[in-house]
C-alpha cells in the first residue's frame, strides 16, 4: 500500500542578502552570491552560467528542477573510448568530477524547519535532520543533487536492507558505504572458527561485518571508524539487531586499544585521492589506510589470532597497483597468508557492457585473506 502523501506548504520567501548555512560534501566554500532562477531557465543557458562560476538558486517547481539536473548531465562530455583500463579510469574520474562541479552549482534553499523553497516539493525535513541535526541559521542552502541523494538515503534507512547471512535488516545512513555488494559479505562464511572470539572491526561503516560475526557466535566486537556518521550508523544498527550488549564502536582512525582474536577489515580498494567525504569508503590515496592497517595488524592480534582482510583486485586490473603488490606488503609487515578464498564480482557494474570500466570490472575478483604473523 502506498504511503499517504503529506501536503506540501507553499514556497517561502528567501531574502537576497539572507545569511545561510552552506552544506557541501566536497567541502567547497560557501557561495558569496546566489543567482535566483526559475522554471524559465533552459539547460543550455544554465550550463553556460554555471561554467562561468555562478551558483543558481532554483525557486521554481521541484520536478522541473530535477529535470534540469538531468538535462545538464546529458550535456556534459562523456568519457571517450580509452586505449587501456588506466586511461578509461582517468577519463571516468575526470567526467565524474566535471559532473559534480557542474551539477553542484544548482542549489536550493530551505527554511529553519528544513522546508524546501520549491513548488510541489516533498517533505525533506527528516532527511535533513538525520544528516545535519537542527539548523543553526534561518536558512540553509545545499546543492540539489546532494539533497536528492539524502532523500534516497533516508528511504534506505527507513526501509532497511537485506544482507545475505544477516538475521534482520540493516539500516544504512547517508554518507556511509551501502553494502549492496554482497560478494565481500558472503566471503565471511569461509571463517569457520568464530565462536567465543573477540573481534576488532577496523573501518566498520554500517557495522555489517561485526554483526555477521556476532550472530555466528563471536563473544564481542569492538569496531572503529574515522567518520562520525559511520559510528552513529553502526551503533544504531547494533541496537536494532539486539547486539548492543556485545558491540562497541568508537571514532578512531585505525585500531582500538588492546588485542583481539579476529581483526577484520574491508578497506577502501582504489589507491587514489578521494574527492569528497563519501569517496573515502572507496578511495585511499597511495593506499595509506591499507598500509597502516597491515603495519599495525601483528600488534593487534592475540597469540593465535588471525587478521581477515577483504580486498578487491580492481586496482591491479586498472593499472593503479602492480601485480603482487599486496603480497609484498604482507611480507614487509611480517604477515603470512594462512589461507585465502576468492569470488568473482557479481555487482551490476561488472555486467554492464556500457560501463566505461567494464573491461576491468568484468574480471574483478574479491579475496578474503586469512593473515597470521610470520613465524620467526
Short mmCIF file of C-alpha atoms in Angstrom, two decimals:
data_model
loop_
_atom_site.label_atom_id
_atom_site.label_comp_id
_atom_site.label_asym_id
_atom_site.label_seq_id
_atom_site.Cartn_x
_atom_site.Cartn_y
_atom_site.Cartn_z
CA UNK A 1 0.00 0.00 0.00
CA UNK A 2 1.34 3.43 -0.89
CA UNK A 3 2.05 5.76 2.00
CA UNK A 4 -0.25 8.79 2.07
CA UNK A 5 1.42 11.91 0.68
CA UNK A 6 1.86 14.73 3.13
CA UNK A 7 0.54 18.04 1.77
CA UNK A 8 3.32 20.47 0.96
CA UNK A 9 3.35 24.08 2.04
CA UNK A 10 3.75 26.91 -0.41
CA UNK A 11 7.33 28.12 -1.08
CA UNK A 12 8.69 30.68 1.37
CA UNK A 13 10.46 33.97 0.71
CA UNK A 14 14.28 33.82 0.67
CA UNK A 15 15.72 37.34 1.07
CA UNK A 16 18.54 38.06 -1.43
CA UNK A 17 21.05 39.03 1.28
CA UNK A 18 19.99 36.44 3.87
CA UNK A 19 22.64 34.68 5.96
CA UNK A 20 22.57 30.92 5.49
CA UNK A 21 24.27 27.67 6.43
CA UNK A 22 26.03 26.01 3.49
CA UNK A 23 26.34 22.23 3.21
CA UNK A 24 28.62 20.52 0.70
CA UNK A 25 30.10 17.01 0.85
CA UNK A 26 33.20 18.19 -1.02
CA UNK A 27 33.94 20.98 1.49
CA UNK A 28 33.55 23.57 -1.26
CA UNK A 29 33.42 27.10 0.21
CA UNK A 30 30.01 28.69 0.58
CA UNK A 31 28.99 30.76 -2.45
CA UNK A 32 29.31 34.51 -1.95
CA UNK A 33 26.42 35.18 -4.33
CA UNK A 34 23.31 33.22 -5.33
CA UNK A 35 21.64 33.97 -8.64
CA UNK A 36 17.87 33.31 -8.47
CA UNK A 37 16.44 31.26 -11.36
CA UNK A 38 13.13 29.54 -12.01
CA UNK A 39 11.33 27.25 -14.45
CA UNK A 40 12.04 29.59 -17.35
CA UNK A 41 15.74 28.67 -17.30
CA UNK A 42 16.86 26.39 -20.15
CA UNK A 43 19.51 23.74 -19.68
CA UNK A 44 21.77 25.34 -22.29
CA UNK A 45 21.65 28.71 -20.52
CA UNK A 46 22.15 27.08 -17.13
CA UNK A 47 25.24 25.26 -18.41
CA UNK A 48 26.78 28.48 -19.70
CA UNK A 49 26.13 30.27 -16.43
CA UNK A 50 27.49 27.59 -14.10
CA UNK A 51 30.58 27.28 -16.28
CA UNK A 52 31.13 30.98 -15.65
CA UNK A 53 31.15 30.18 -11.94
CA UNK A 54 27.61 31.16 -10.95
CA UNK A 55 25.60 29.38 -8.25
CA UNK A 56 21.99 29.22 -9.43
CA UNK A 57 19.38 29.13 -6.67
CA UNK A 58 16.35 27.37 -8.12
CA UNK A 59 12.99 28.62 -6.90
CA UNK A 60 10.54 27.07 -9.32
CA UNK A 61 8.96 23.62 -9.39
CA UNK A 62 10.66 20.65 -7.71
CA UNK A 63 10.08 18.25 -10.59
CA UNK A 64 11.29 20.80 -13.12
CA UNK A 65 14.43 21.29 -11.04
CA UNK A 66 15.15 17.54 -11.19
CA UNK A 67 14.59 17.57 -14.95
CA UNK A 68 17.07 20.44 -15.28
CA UNK A 69 19.72 18.40 -13.46
CA UNK A 70 19.13 15.50 -15.81
CA UNK A 71 19.32 17.73 -18.88
CA UNK A 72 22.56 19.29 -17.65
CA UNK A 73 24.08 15.86 -17.06
CA UNK A 74 23.25 14.77 -20.61
CA UNK A 75 25.04 17.84 -21.99
CA UNK A 76 28.33 17.04 -20.27
CA UNK A 77 31.18 15.45 -22.17
CA UNK A 78 31.24 11.68 -21.76
CA UNK A 79 34.45 9.64 -21.37
CA UNK A 80 35.92 8.67 -24.74
CA UNK A 81 36.84 5.15 -25.75
CA UNK A 82 40.13 4.59 -23.96
CA UNK A 83 43.11 2.54 -25.09
CA UNK A 84 43.74 0.98 -21.67
CA UNK A 85 41.88 0.34 -18.39
CA UNK A 86 44.00 3.01 -16.68
CA UNK A 87 43.19 5.59 -19.34
CA UNK A 88 39.49 4.68 -19.02
CA UNK A 89 39.66 5.11 -15.25
CA UNK A 90 41.32 8.52 -15.51
CA UNK A 91 38.76 9.69 -18.07
CA UNK A 92 35.88 8.40 -15.95
CA UNK A 93 37.15 10.23 -12.85
CA UNK A 94 37.53 13.47 -14.81
CA UNK A 95 33.99 13.09 -16.13
CA UNK A 96 32.57 12.47 -12.65
CA UNK A 97 34.49 15.46 -11.29
CA UNK A 98 33.15 17.66 -14.08
CA UNK A 99 29.64 16.39 -13.39
CA UNK A 100 29.98 17.22 -9.69
CA UNK A 101 31.44 20.67 -10.37
CA UNK A 102 28.59 21.46 -12.77
CA UNK A 103 25.55 19.99 -11.07
CA UNK A 104 26.53 21.14 -7.56
CA UNK A 105 26.02 24.75 -8.69
CA UNK A 106 22.26 24.19 -8.95
CA UNK A 107 21.30 24.89 -5.36
CA UNK A 108 18.12 25.18 -3.32
CA UNK A 109 17.20 26.97 -0.10
CA UNK A 110 15.48 25.57 3.00
CA UNK A 111 13.98 27.48 5.91
CA UNK A 112 14.56 26.89 9.63
CA UNK A 113 12.13 23.97 9.56
CA UNK A 114 14.01 22.45 6.59
CA UNK A 115 11.11 23.28 4.30
CA UNK A 116 12.22 23.33 0.66
CA UNK A 117 11.72 26.52 -1.36
CA UNK A 118 10.17 24.75 -4.37
CA UNK A 119 6.62 24.16 -5.52
CA UNK A 120 5.44 20.53 -5.28
CA UNK A 121 8.45 19.75 -3.10
CA UNK A 122 8.40 16.66 -0.86
CA UNK A 123 8.95 16.84 2.87
CA UNK A 124 12.72 16.77 3.28
CA UNK A 125 12.93 17.76 6.96
CA UNK A 126 13.53 14.28 8.36
CA UNK A 127 16.26 13.53 5.82
CA UNK A 128 17.99 16.82 6.64
CA UNK A 129 17.84 16.32 10.40
CA UNK A 130 19.24 12.82 10.04
CA UNK A 131 22.34 14.22 8.32
CA UNK A 132 22.79 17.73 9.77
CA UNK A 133 20.85 17.83 13.01
CA UNK A 134 18.95 21.00 13.90
CA UNK A 135 19.67 24.14 11.84
CA UNK A 136 21.76 26.98 13.25
CA UNK A 137 20.55 29.69 10.84
CA UNK A 138 17.16 30.72 9.49
CA UNK A 139 18.12 29.40 6.06
CA UNK A 140 20.14 26.50 4.67
CA UNK A 141 21.50 26.24 1.12
CA UNK A 142 22.55 22.92 -0.41
CA UNK A 143 23.21 21.54 -3.92
CA UNK A 144 20.01 19.96 -5.20
CA UNK A 145 21.88 16.83 -6.30
CA UNK A 146 23.19 16.30 -2.78
CA UNK A 147 19.72 16.81 -1.30
CA UNK A 148 18.28 14.21 -3.67
CA UNK A 149 20.97 11.78 -2.50
CA UNK A 150 19.99 12.46 1.09
CA UNK A 151 16.35 11.73 0.28
CA UNK A 152 17.29 8.41 -1.31
CA UNK A 153 19.43 7.50 1.68
CA UNK A 154 16.61 8.36 4.08
CA UNK A 155 14.37 5.91 2.23
CA UNK A 156 17.01 3.15 2.52
CA UNK A 157 17.30 3.97 6.21
CA UNK A 158 13.53 3.76 6.66
CA UNK A 159 13.01 0.52 4.74
CA UNK A 160 16.21 -1.30 5.69
CA UNK A 161 18.41 -3.52 3.57
CA UNK A 162 18.58 -7.30 3.44
CA UNK A 163 22.14 -8.64 3.65
CA UNK A 164 22.86 -12.33 2.90
CA UNK A 165 23.53 -14.20 6.12
CA UNK A 166 22.36 -11.38 8.40
CA UNK A 167 19.33 -12.06 10.58
CA UNK A 168 17.39 -8.81 10.46
CA UNK A 169 17.59 -5.72 8.30
CA UNK A 170 20.49 -3.30 8.08
CA UNK A 171 19.58 0.39 8.14
CA UNK A 172 22.29 2.44 6.39
CA UNK A 173 22.76 6.17 6.95
CA UNK A 174 23.57 8.85 4.40
CA UNK A 175 27.30 9.11 3.71
CA UNK A 176 28.04 5.58 4.96
CA UNK A 177 29.04 2.95 2.40
CA UNK A 178 25.97 0.96 1.38
CA UNK A 179 26.76 -2.79 1.43
CA UNK A 180 24.83 -3.68 -1.73
CA UNK A 181 27.89 -5.59 -2.97
CA UNK A 182 27.31 -8.92 -1.26
CA UNK A 183 30.38 -10.78 -2.56
CA UNK A 184 32.64 -9.50 0.21
CA UNK A 185 29.99 -10.14 2.86
CA UNK A 186 29.48 -13.73 1.71
CA UNK A 187 33.23 -14.42 1.91
CA UNK A 188 32.99 -14.24 5.70
CA UNK A 189 31.21 -17.61 5.61
CA UNK A 190 34.68 -19.11 4.98
CA UNK A 191 35.67 -18.15 8.55
CA UNK A 192 34.63 -21.27 10.45
CA UNK A 193 36.14 -20.73 13.91
CA UNK A 194 34.19 -17.75 15.27
CA UNK A 195 32.51 -18.82 18.50
CA UNK A 196 33.75 -17.12 21.62
CA UNK A 197 36.21 -14.91 19.73
CA UNK A 198 36.91 -11.25 20.44
CA UNK A 199 36.65 -9.23 17.20
CA UNK A 200 38.12 -5.92 16.06
CA UNK A 201 36.36 -4.42 13.02
CA UNK A 202 38.53 -1.65 11.54
CA UNK A 203 36.68 0.82 9.30
CA UNK A 204 33.32 -0.65 10.23
CA UNK A 205 30.96 1.51 8.12
CA UNK A 206 27.45 0.21 8.83
CA UNK A 207 28.88 -2.43 11.19
CA UNK A 208 27.74 -5.29 8.96
CA UNK A 209 30.89 -7.44 9.29
CA UNK A 210 30.78 -7.23 13.10
CA UNK A 211 27.10 -8.15 13.13
CA UNK A 212 27.61 -11.20 10.91
CA UNK A 213 30.38 -12.48 13.18
CA UNK A 214 28.43 -11.74 16.36
CA UNK A 215 25.37 -13.59 15.07
CA UNK A 216 27.62 -16.57 14.36
CA UNK A 217 28.81 -16.68 17.95
CA UNK A 218 31.64 -14.18 18.40
CA UNK A 219 31.84 -13.08 22.04
CA UNK A 220 32.26 -9.38 21.34
CA UNK A 221 33.12 -6.89 18.62
CA UNK A 222 34.97 -3.60 19.04
CA UNK A 223 34.50 -1.52 15.88
CA UNK A 224 36.20 1.69 14.77
CA UNK A 225 35.68 4.25 12.04
CA UNK A 226 37.13 7.69 11.36
CA UNK A 227 33.75 9.07 10.24
CA UNK A 228 31.24 10.14 12.89
CA UNK A 229 28.32 9.24 10.60
CA UNK A 230 29.54 5.65 10.34
CA UNK A 231 29.94 5.44 14.11
CA UNK A 232 26.35 6.61 14.64
CA UNK A 233 25.09 4.25 11.93
CA UNK A 234 26.83 1.18 13.34
CA UNK A 235 25.68 1.96 16.88
CA UNK A 236 22.05 2.34 15.78
CA UNK A 237 22.15 -0.90 13.79
CA UNK A 238 23.59 -2.83 16.72
CA UNK A 239 20.65 -1.68 18.83
CA UNK A 240 18.12 -2.59 16.13
CA UNK A 241 19.63 -6.07 15.78
CA UNK A 242 19.76 -6.69 19.54
CA UNK A 243 23.57 -6.83 19.57
CA UNK A 244 24.37 -3.66 21.50
CA UNK A 245 25.47 -5.57 24.63
CA UNK A 246 28.30 -7.26 22.70
CA UNK A 247 29.16 -4.44 20.30
CA UNK A 248 31.05 -1.21 20.86
CA UNK A 249 32.09 1.37 18.27
CA UNK A 250 34.40 4.36 18.62
CA UNK A 251 35.53 7.16 16.33
CA UNK A 252 39.17 6.16 15.89
CA UNK A 253 41.47 6.29 12.86
CA UNK A 254 42.52 2.63 12.94
CA UNK A 255 42.75 0.13 15.80
CA UNK A 256 41.06 0.25 19.19
CA UNK A 257 43.13 -0.37 22.32
CA UNK A 258 44.04 -3.92 23.25
CA UNK A 259 44.20 -7.09 21.18
CA UNK A 260 41.66 -9.36 19.50
CA UNK A 261 41.34 -12.93 18.25
CA UNK A 262 39.97 -11.81 14.87
CA UNK A 263 40.79 -8.46 13.27
CA UNK A 264 38.60 -7.84 10.20
CA UNK A 265 38.91 -5.04 7.67
CA UNK A 266 37.36 -4.25 4.29
CA UNK A 267 39.46 -1.19 3.36
CA UNK A 268 38.95 1.27 0.50
CA UNK A 269 40.25 -0.53 -2.56
CA UNK A 270 41.16 2.25 -5.03
CA UNK A 271 44.55 3.93 -4.22
CA UNK A 272 43.54 7.39 -5.42
CA UNK A 273 42.66 10.64 -3.59
CA UNK A 274 39.00 10.90 -2.52
CA UNK A 275 37.18 13.89 -3.99
CA UNK A 276 34.68 14.23 -1.15
CA UNK A 277 33.69 12.78 2.19
CA UNK A 278 31.59 9.98 0.69
CA UNK A 279 34.51 8.91 -1.53
CA UNK A 280 36.59 7.87 1.47
CA UNK A 281 34.86 4.48 1.64
CA UNK A 282 36.27 3.58 -1.78
CA UNK A 283 39.35 5.78 -2.39
CA UNK A 284 42.51 5.53 -0.29
CA UNK A 285 45.28 7.85 -1.52
CA UNK A 286 48.54 5.94 -2.06
CA UNK A 287 47.00 3.03 -0.09
CA UNK A 288 47.82 4.87 3.14
CA UNK A 289 44.98 3.32 5.16
CA UNK A 290 45.74 -0.20 3.89
CA UNK A 291 49.48 0.16 4.53
CA UNK A 292 48.94 1.37 8.09
CA UNK A 293 46.41 -1.38 8.78
CA UNK A 294 48.87 -4.08 7.71
CA UNK A 295 51.72 -2.46 9.65
CA UNK A 296 49.68 -2.42 12.86
CA UNK A 297 47.93 -5.76 12.41
CA UNK A 298 50.54 -8.04 14.08
CA UNK A 299 50.41 -5.97 17.27
CA UNK A 300 46.59 -6.00 17.31
CA UNK A 301 46.25 -9.81 17.38
CA UNK A 302 46.24 -12.07 20.41
CA UNK A 303 48.58 -15.08 20.28
CA UNK A 304 46.97 -17.49 17.83
CA UNK A 305 44.87 -14.66 16.42
CA UNK A 306 44.08 -14.00 12.79
CA UNK A 307 43.64 -10.99 10.54
CA UNK A 308 40.82 -11.04 7.99
CA UNK A 309 41.46 -8.71 5.05
CA UNK A 310 38.82 -8.41 2.33
CA UNK A 311 40.23 -6.78 -0.81
CA UNK A 312 39.21 -6.38 -4.44
CA UNK A 313 41.87 -6.64 -7.17
CA UNK A 314 40.25 -3.88 -9.26
CA UNK A 315 43.21 -1.56 -8.59
CA UNK A 316 45.53 -4.11 -10.24
CA UNK A 317 43.20 -4.59 -13.20
CA UNK A 318 43.06 -0.80 -13.70
CA UNK A 319 46.83 -0.46 -13.56
CA UNK A 320 46.81 1.51 -10.29
CA UNK A 321 48.82 -1.18 -8.49
CA UNK A 322 51.31 -3.72 -9.89
CA UNK A 323 50.50 -7.41 -9.66
CA UNK A 324 51.97 -8.88 -6.49
CA UNK A 325 51.87 -5.57 -4.60
CA UNK A 326 49.66 -6.85 -1.78
CA UNK A 327 51.86 -9.92 -1.26
CA UNK A 328 54.89 -7.62 -0.97
CA UNK A 329 53.06 -5.62 1.70
CA UNK A 330 52.28 -8.79 3.66
CA UNK A 331 55.97 -9.73 3.66
CA UNK A 332 57.06 -6.19 4.59
CA UNK A 333 54.70 -6.16 7.56
CA UNK A 334 55.65 -9.62 8.86
CA UNK A 335 52.42 -11.33 7.81
CA UNK A 336 51.82 -14.73 6.22
CA UNK A 337 48.73 -15.79 4.27
CA UNK A 338 47.43 -18.82 6.18
CA UNK A 339 44.57 -19.27 3.72
CA UNK A 340 42.54 -17.34 1.19
CA UNK A 341 39.17 -17.53 -0.51
CA UNK A 342 38.16 -15.60 -3.63
CA UNK A 343 34.99 -14.87 -5.54
CA UNK A 344 34.31 -13.07 -8.84
CA UNK A 345 32.47 -9.77 -8.67
CA UNK A 346 28.73 -10.09 -9.16
CA UNK A 347 27.68 -6.46 -8.78
CA UNK A 348 25.72 -4.76 -11.57
CA UNK A 349 28.64 -2.78 -12.99
CA UNK A 350 30.58 -5.99 -13.62
CA UNK A 351 27.84 -6.99 -16.08
CA UNK A 352 27.17 -3.59 -17.66
CA UNK A 353 28.95 -3.54 -21.03
CA UNK A 354 28.13 0.16 -21.41
CA UNK A 355 30.18 0.99 -18.32
CA UNK A 356 33.48 2.68 -19.33
CA UNK A 357 35.36 0.39 -16.94
CA UNK A 358 33.59 -2.83 -17.93
CA UNK A 359 36.77 -4.47 -19.28
CA UNK A 360 38.31 -4.34 -15.80
CA UNK A 361 35.18 -4.74 -13.71
CA UNK A 362 34.08 -7.86 -15.56
CA UNK A 363 37.35 -9.53 -14.44
CA UNK A 364 37.29 -8.25 -10.85
CA UNK A 365 37.90 -10.74 -8.05
CA UNK A 366 37.47 -10.12 -4.32
CA UNK A 367 39.62 -12.13 -1.91
CA UNK A 368 39.42 -12.78 1.82
CA UNK A 369 42.93 -13.26 3.20
CA UNK A 370 43.47 -15.09 6.49
CA UNK A 371 46.65 -13.45 7.86
CA UNK A 372 48.88 -14.56 10.74
CA UNK A 373 52.23 -13.24 11.99
CA UNK A 374 55.17 -14.72 10.12
CA UNK A 375 56.96 -17.37 12.19
CA UNK A 376 60.48 -16.38 13.25
#
